[in-house]
GROMACS .gro file of C-alpha atoms in nm:
model
  232
    1MET     CA    1   0.021  -0.015  -0.018
    2ALA     CA    2   0.136   0.313  -0.143
    3ARG     CA    3   0.081   0.718  -0.045
    4CYS     CA    4   0.149   1.046  -0.126
    5PRO     CA    5   0.369   1.209   0.110
    6GLY     CA    6   0.179   1.482   0.256
    7LEU     CA    7  -0.157   1.343   0.262
    8PRO     CA    8  -0.272   1.199   0.566
    9PHE     CA    9  -0.362   0.813   0.594
   10LEU     CA   10  -0.680   0.753   0.522
   11PRO     CA   11  -0.882   0.581   0.281
   12GLY     CA   12  -0.939   0.786   0.010
   13PHE     CA   13  -0.541   0.912  -0.042
   14THR     CA   14  -0.372   0.569  -0.054
   15PHE     CA   15  -0.363   0.362  -0.323
   16ASN     CA   16  -0.247   0.000  -0.398
   17PRO     CA   17  -0.021  -0.049  -0.707
   18LEU     CA   18  -0.086  -0.406  -0.760
   19ILE     CA   19  -0.488  -0.308  -0.869
   20GLY     CA   20  -0.488  -0.440  -1.216
   21LYS     CA   21  -0.167  -0.600  -1.222
   22THR     CA   22  -0.159  -0.973  -1.361
   23LYS     CA   23   0.205  -1.096  -1.365
   24PHE     CA   24   0.414  -0.991  -1.096
   25ASN     CA   25   0.716  -1.241  -1.239
   26ILE     CA   26   1.066  -1.094  -1.176
   27ASP     CA   27   1.342  -1.059  -1.447
   28PRO     CA   28   1.698  -1.153  -1.431
   29LYS     CA   29   1.933  -0.939  -1.452
   30PHE     CA   30   2.200  -1.017  -1.662
   31ASP     CA   31   2.503  -0.846  -1.670
   32PHE     CA   32   2.841  -0.895  -1.794
   33ILE     CA   33   3.232  -0.880  -1.639
   34GLU     CA   34   3.604  -0.918  -1.735
   35LYS     CA   35   3.604  -0.949  -2.129
   36GLY     CA   36   3.272  -1.031  -2.187
   37VAL     CA   37   3.175  -1.364  -1.978
   38GLY     CA   38   2.778  -1.351  -1.854
   39ALA     CA   39   2.643  -1.297  -1.480
   40LEU     CA   40   2.333  -1.300  -1.307
   41CYS     CA   41   2.295  -1.015  -1.093
   42GLU     CA   42   2.149  -0.952  -0.799
   43ARG     CA   43   1.917  -0.656  -0.751
   44VAL     CA   44   1.910  -0.507  -0.406
   45LYS     CA   45   1.614  -0.339  -0.314
   46PRO     CA   46   1.592  -0.001  -0.202
   47ASN     CA   47   1.652   0.140   0.186
   48MET     CA   48   1.791  -0.162   0.212
   49LEU     CA   49   2.186  -0.072   0.180
   50GLY     CA   50   2.091   0.262   0.015
   51ASN     CA   51   2.090   0.306  -0.357
   52LEU     CA   52   1.997   0.099  -0.574
   53THR     CA   53   2.288  -0.097  -0.624
   54ASP     CA   54   2.396  -0.393  -0.822
   55ARG     CA   55   2.623  -0.643  -0.634
   56TYR     CA   56   2.806  -0.999  -0.743
   57PRO     CA   57   2.746  -1.240  -0.470
   58SER     CA   58   3.019  -1.520  -0.562
   59LEU     CA   59   3.267  -1.277  -0.623
   60TYR     CA   60   3.277  -1.031  -0.353
   61PRO     CA   61   3.459  -1.185  -0.059
   62ARG     CA   62   3.234  -1.187   0.323
   63GLY     CA   63   3.092  -0.922   0.456
   64GLU     CA   64   3.093  -0.765   0.080
   65VAL     CA   65   2.716  -0.857   0.018
   66PRO     CA   66   2.444  -0.875   0.254
   67GLU     CA   67   2.424  -1.161   0.493
   68ILE     CA   68   2.129  -1.468   0.477
   69PRO     CA   69   1.996  -1.581   0.819
   70SER     CA   70   2.029  -1.908   0.886
   71TRP     CA   71   1.723  -1.966   0.902
   72ILE     CA   72   1.712  -1.915   0.551
   73GLY     CA   73   2.010  -2.015   0.406
   74PHE     CA   74   2.054  -2.346   0.568
   75ASP     CA   75   1.665  -2.367   0.541
   76LYS     CA   76   1.497  -2.735   0.543
   77GLN     CA   77   1.922  -2.892   0.570
   78ILE     CA   78   1.999  -3.136   0.771
   79LEU     CA   79   2.317  -3.348   0.908
   80ARG     CA   80   2.201  -3.674   0.961
   81PHE     CA   81   2.447  -3.934   1.161
   82TYR     CA   82   2.417  -4.295   1.272
   83ALA     CA   83   2.479  -4.366   1.592
   84PHE     CA   84   2.451  -4.678   1.920
   85PHE     CA   85   2.498  -4.621   2.255
   86ARG     CA   86   2.516  -4.956   2.501
   87GLU     CA   87   2.244  -5.016   2.725
   88THR     CA   88   2.321  -5.236   3.083
   89LEU     CA   89   2.075  -5.526   3.126
   90GLN     CA   90   1.990  -5.600   3.472
   91GLU     CA   91   1.767  -5.918   3.471
   92HIS     CA   92   1.917  -6.099   3.102
   93ARG     CA   93   2.102  -6.425   3.182
   94CYS     CA   94   2.356  -6.410   2.879
   95ALA     CA   95   2.379  -6.055   2.788
   96PRO     CA   96   2.479  -5.812   3.018
   97PHE     CA   97   2.418  -5.550   2.765
   98GLN     CA   98   2.230  -5.458   2.425
   99ILE     CA   99   2.381  -5.241   2.145
  100ARG     CA  100   2.026  -5.023   2.008
  101LYS     CA  101   2.111  -4.855   1.630
  102VAL     CA  102   2.015  -4.440   1.619
  103VAL     CA  103   1.968  -4.158   1.371
  104ILE     CA  104   2.091  -3.896   1.515
  105TYR     CA  105   1.952  -3.512   1.343
  106PHE     CA  106   2.109  -3.164   1.339
  107PHE     CA  107   1.888  -2.960   1.237
  108LEU     CA  108   2.115  -2.613   1.044
  109GLU     CA  109   1.874  -2.366   1.010
  110ASP     CA  110   1.910  -2.383   1.472
  111GLY     CA  111   2.145  -2.544   1.548
  112THR     CA  112   1.830  -2.856   1.699
  113ILE     CA  113   1.917  -3.191   1.740
  114GLN     CA  114   1.640  -3.474   1.724
  115VAL     CA  115   1.755  -3.883   1.790
  116MET     CA  116   1.590  -4.070   1.629
  117GLU     CA  117   1.601  -4.541   1.677
  118PRO     CA  118   1.491  -4.709   1.374
  119LYS     CA  119   1.199  -4.946   1.518
  120ILE     CA  120   1.224  -5.329   1.455
  121ASP     CA  121   0.927  -5.592   1.505
  122ASN     CA  122   0.963  -5.789   1.784
  123SER     CA  123   1.232  -5.608   1.976
  124GLY     CA  124   1.033  -5.598   2.371
  125ILE     CA  125   1.125  -5.249   2.406
  126SER     CA  126   1.002  -4.891   2.305
  127GLN     CA  127   1.130  -4.726   2.007
  128GLY     CA  128   1.084  -4.455   1.768
  129THR     CA  129   1.158  -4.047   1.964
  130LEU     CA  130   1.436  -4.106   2.180
  131LEU     CA  131   1.574  -3.723   2.222
  132ALA     CA  132   1.286  -3.476   2.091
  133ARG     CA  133   1.425  -3.178   1.870
  134ALA     CA  134   1.592  -2.927   2.019
  135ARG     CA  135   1.876  -2.743   2.123
  136VAL     CA  136   2.143  -2.965   2.332
  137ARG     CA  137   2.375  -2.843   2.666
  138PHE     CA  138   2.738  -3.034   2.699
  139PRO     CA  139   2.761  -3.164   3.008
  140ALA     CA  140   2.833  -3.014   3.337
  141PRO     CA  141   3.077  -2.861   3.384
  142MET     CA  142   3.039  -2.720   3.021
  143ASP     CA  143   2.663  -2.700   3.066
  144ALA     CA  144   2.699  -2.303   2.974
  145ASN     CA  145   2.766  -2.409   2.585
  146PHE     CA  146   2.486  -2.615   2.316
  147TYR     CA  147   2.649  -2.852   2.063
  148ASP     CA  148   2.725  -2.740   1.713
  149VAL     CA  149   2.785  -2.907   1.410
  150MET     CA  150   3.148  -2.894   1.450
  151ASP     CA  151   3.158  -3.096   1.755
  152LEU     CA  152   2.949  -3.401   1.572
  153ASN     CA  153   3.180  -3.632   1.384
  154VAL     CA  154   3.245  -3.963   1.244
  155GLY     CA  155   3.423  -4.172   1.567
  156ASN     CA  156   3.296  -3.903   1.814
  157GLU     CA  157   3.203  -3.986   2.111
  158VAL     CA  158   2.858  -3.724   2.238
  159GLU     CA  159   2.620  -3.706   2.537
  160PHE     CA  160   2.307  -3.606   2.541
  161TYR     CA  161   2.113  -3.610   2.912
  162GLY     CA  162   2.350  -3.845   3.089
  163ARG     CA  163   2.379  -4.136   2.810
  164VAL     CA  164   2.678  -4.146   2.544
  165TYR     CA  165   2.654  -4.198   2.179
  166LYS     CA  166   2.935  -4.360   1.940
  167ILE     CA  167   2.904  -4.200   1.572
  168THR     CA  168   2.944  -4.464   1.341
  169ASP     CA  169   2.887  -4.303   1.006
  170CYS     CA  170   2.699  -4.031   0.789
  171ASP     CA  171   2.528  -3.986   0.494
  172LYS     CA  172   2.641  -3.865   0.194
  173PHE     CA  173   2.532  -3.486   0.228
  174THR     CA  174   2.618  -3.403   0.563
  175ARG     CA  175   2.991  -3.620   0.480
  176ASN     CA  176   2.995  -3.317   0.181
  177PHE     CA  177   2.877  -3.085   0.354
  178LEU     CA  178   3.179  -3.120   0.631
  179ASN     CA  179   3.451  -3.182   0.355
  180ARG     CA  180   3.297  -2.793   0.241
  181CYS     CA  181   3.388  -2.668   0.583
  182GLY     CA  182   3.732  -2.841   0.622
  183ILE     CA  183   3.640  -3.112   0.846
  184ALA     CA  184   3.793  -3.460   0.765
  185VAL     CA  185   3.535  -3.703   0.798
  186PRO     CA  186   3.701  -4.054   0.899
  187ASP     CA  187   3.568  -4.387   0.704
  188PRO     CA  188   3.318  -4.588   0.876
  189ILE     CA  189   3.326  -4.774   1.181
  190ASN     CA  190   3.209  -5.068   1.272
  191VAL     CA  191   2.884  -5.181   1.495
  192PRO     CA  192   2.981  -5.429   1.795
  193GLU     CA  193   2.765  -5.757   1.762
  194ASP     CA  194   2.447  -5.727   2.019
  195PRO     CA  195   2.469  -6.007   2.260
  196TYR     CA  196   2.111  -5.994   2.346
  197TYR     CA  197   1.975  -6.020   2.023
  198LYS     CA  198   2.210  -6.297   1.933
  199SER     CA  199   2.090  -6.502   2.262
  200ARG     CA  200   1.745  -6.307   2.110
  201ALA     CA  201   1.763  -6.527   1.756
  202TYR     CA  202   1.906  -6.868   1.923
  203ASP     CA  203   1.555  -6.878   2.158
  204ILE     CA  204   1.363  -6.786   1.904
  205GLU     CA  205   1.538  -7.081   1.625
  206THR     CA  206   1.524  -7.334   1.928
  207ARG     CA  207   1.188  -7.238   2.008
  208LEU     CA  208   1.039  -7.344   1.638
  209PRO     CA  209   0.860  -7.671   1.588
  210LYS     CA  210   1.140  -7.957   1.434
  211LYS     CA  211   1.042  -8.162   1.090
  212PRO     CA  212   0.988  -8.528   1.226
  213SER     CA  213   1.297  -8.767   1.162
  214ARG     CA  214   1.123  -9.023   0.848
  215LYS     CA  215   1.273  -9.397   0.890
  216ILE     CA  216   1.196  -9.635   0.581
  217ASP     CA  217   0.919  -9.876   0.632
  218THR     CA  218   0.952 -10.219   0.661
  219LEU     CA  219   0.668 -10.352   0.864
  220GLY     CA  220   0.438 -10.158   0.589
  221LYS     CA  221   0.521 -10.371   0.286
  222PHE     CA  222   0.445 -10.702   0.486
  223LEU     CA  223   0.091 -10.613   0.667
  224GLU     CA  224  -0.028 -10.411   0.296
  225ASN     CA  225   0.032 -10.811   0.111
  226ASP     CA  226  -0.084 -11.028   0.415
  227ARG     CA  227  -0.287 -11.278   0.286
  228LYS     CA  228  -0.171 -11.232   0.005
  229VAL     CA  229  -0.112 -11.520  -0.273
  230GLY     CA  230  -0.005 -11.405  -0.632
  231GLY     CA  231  -0.075 -11.756  -0.913
  232ILE     CA  232   0.063 -11.796  -1.199
   0.00000   0.00000   0.00000
């Protein structure tokens, strides 16, 4: 809504420039840089950086162009790490602990973390969301700081609310993103064998019904042909 300067902001003194307009597309502006190389210019709106200016964000160093907030620049970009943690079992005769695999999500737009455990049929434990999306603090005495992207990497151990997670791998996007930030990502780590799952699989296998053993029946033929005489 626009109005003429010096007039009160009342109905009849204002006008809408969009009335009657049917096309709202913005035509891209191209320019040439250094020996006729074409480039798409970024047109900055007036009253943001003074006069209307054209910039080349890819050519100017950091600080020369308008900064983009993280919630816009990293919108819907998530780093995914694969990890596991050991849970102690108090009342199990064959397994003192079990290995539980989880997926750690780090949201770049606001630095929040979410921990999910994939559901397994007949696991006997509650699975799903282990840690709701939120910013996570370091354990004491460093609880004044929050976990950041620099603290998550393959091979690192992170502690979220008293539970220690061992990061074993990450997806391709996460690996490429960390490499672009100058962070070296090690090779994936093997997950240790789960003694509880091994003993549980053995118990299930032993409970399955066995097929009866088949023997050659030598008496059946005698009973079948009893009192039968063949003539010549």
